[in-house]
């Protein structure tokens, strides 16, 4: 702002009645104040002050301009004070983007207490499974499962995201409990498939163990596919077939017995993570910092988000469907719903 120094010099000189007094207030020399005032008058094309060796007097133009100049400086002071306050107090709007299941089950329940603790905050939670560009779309915080590829983002790990094989007792009573990976080919499967992608593969470890253990990968061929990880659990609960889903989303149903774990010792839960990320590390606004810190603290251990299949079985031993149950004698054979590559087929024989 070219006129700022001149405005300060003019208002202080008019208020103090002399250039020397104005210079003391501004911590400048009288010559510097005089020079700034002269530049302002040149830019405006009018004389604001009549100056003599003994006194200053406002011109008619100066009298009209003084109130407006004071108002402008007062507005600037208020703007600076507002920004300074926002740098020390948690107030203002915070926009969070999170997937449907994670947001509904884990983030949403934390917001009422967070809002009560920080009444100056306005929190907007967008539940959306699509990838988002935090900077371009104006989000302060994003929470997603997987790995964050944008190195410009600050990423904070919340928890692992172990996958599990699941089915309802009703489905297993009808179709039988698979005892091996090979038996999965005779079962119905339900999968998550996002727009423009194929369902995620199901990965297993061969039962040989040790150095000879190999990974087996099955590409599900579902009759039913959905784009929402939570909806796949709804289909599993309805007895539609076997699903692969995030363990922590299924915990309430596993504890109640409405779903059962399958092939725990053979299934590979993967290494995916749930990550909280935000665009900037330096000068992070307190409104964002307090939300980040609260989410990380309250979603940390001992939250159920950090539970593994082994932890669950220690708590609820019958959460796993034990092999041995077979389909009813009159149950027609289920058609093949999965396929494997030739290399994976050989691995399964290891």
mmCIF file of C-alpha atoms in Angstrom, residues 1-10 36 39-41 43-44 65 73:
data_model
loop_
_atom_site.group_PDB
_atom_site.id
_atom_site.type_symbol
_atom_site.label_atom_id
_atom_site.label_comp_id
_atom_site.label_asym_id
_atom_site.label_seq_id
_atom_site.Cartn_x
_atom_site.Cartn_y
_atom_site.Cartn_z
ATOM 1 C CA UNK A 1 0.000 0.000 0.000
ATOM 2 C CA UNK A 2 1.839 3.032 -1.318
ATOM 3 C CA UNK A 3 -0.014 5.577 0.825
ATOM 4 C CA UNK A 4 0.295 3.785 4.179
ATOM 5 C CA UNK A 5 3.363 5.654 5.455
ATOM 6 C CA UNK A 6 1.877 8.939 4.257
ATOM 7 C CA UNK A 7 -1.471 8.228 5.943
ATOM 8 C CA UNK A 8 0.278 7.453 9.217
ATOM 9 C CA UNK A 9 2.384 10.603 8.967
ATOM 10 C CA UNK A 10 -0.642 12.768 8.145
ATOM 11 C CA UNK A 36 6.166 10.696 3.735
ATOM 12 C CA UNK A 39 4.709 12.011 -1.040
ATOM 13 C CA UNK A 40 1.086 11.585 0.048
ATOM 14 C CA UNK A 41 0.207 15.138 -0.931
ATOM 15 C CA UNK A 43 -0.063 11.442 -4.919
ATOM 16 C CA UNK A 44 -3.332 13.145 -3.968
ATOM 17 C CA UNK A 65 -9.539 13.815 4.349
ATOM 18 C CA UNK A 73 -6.249 3.138 9.558
#
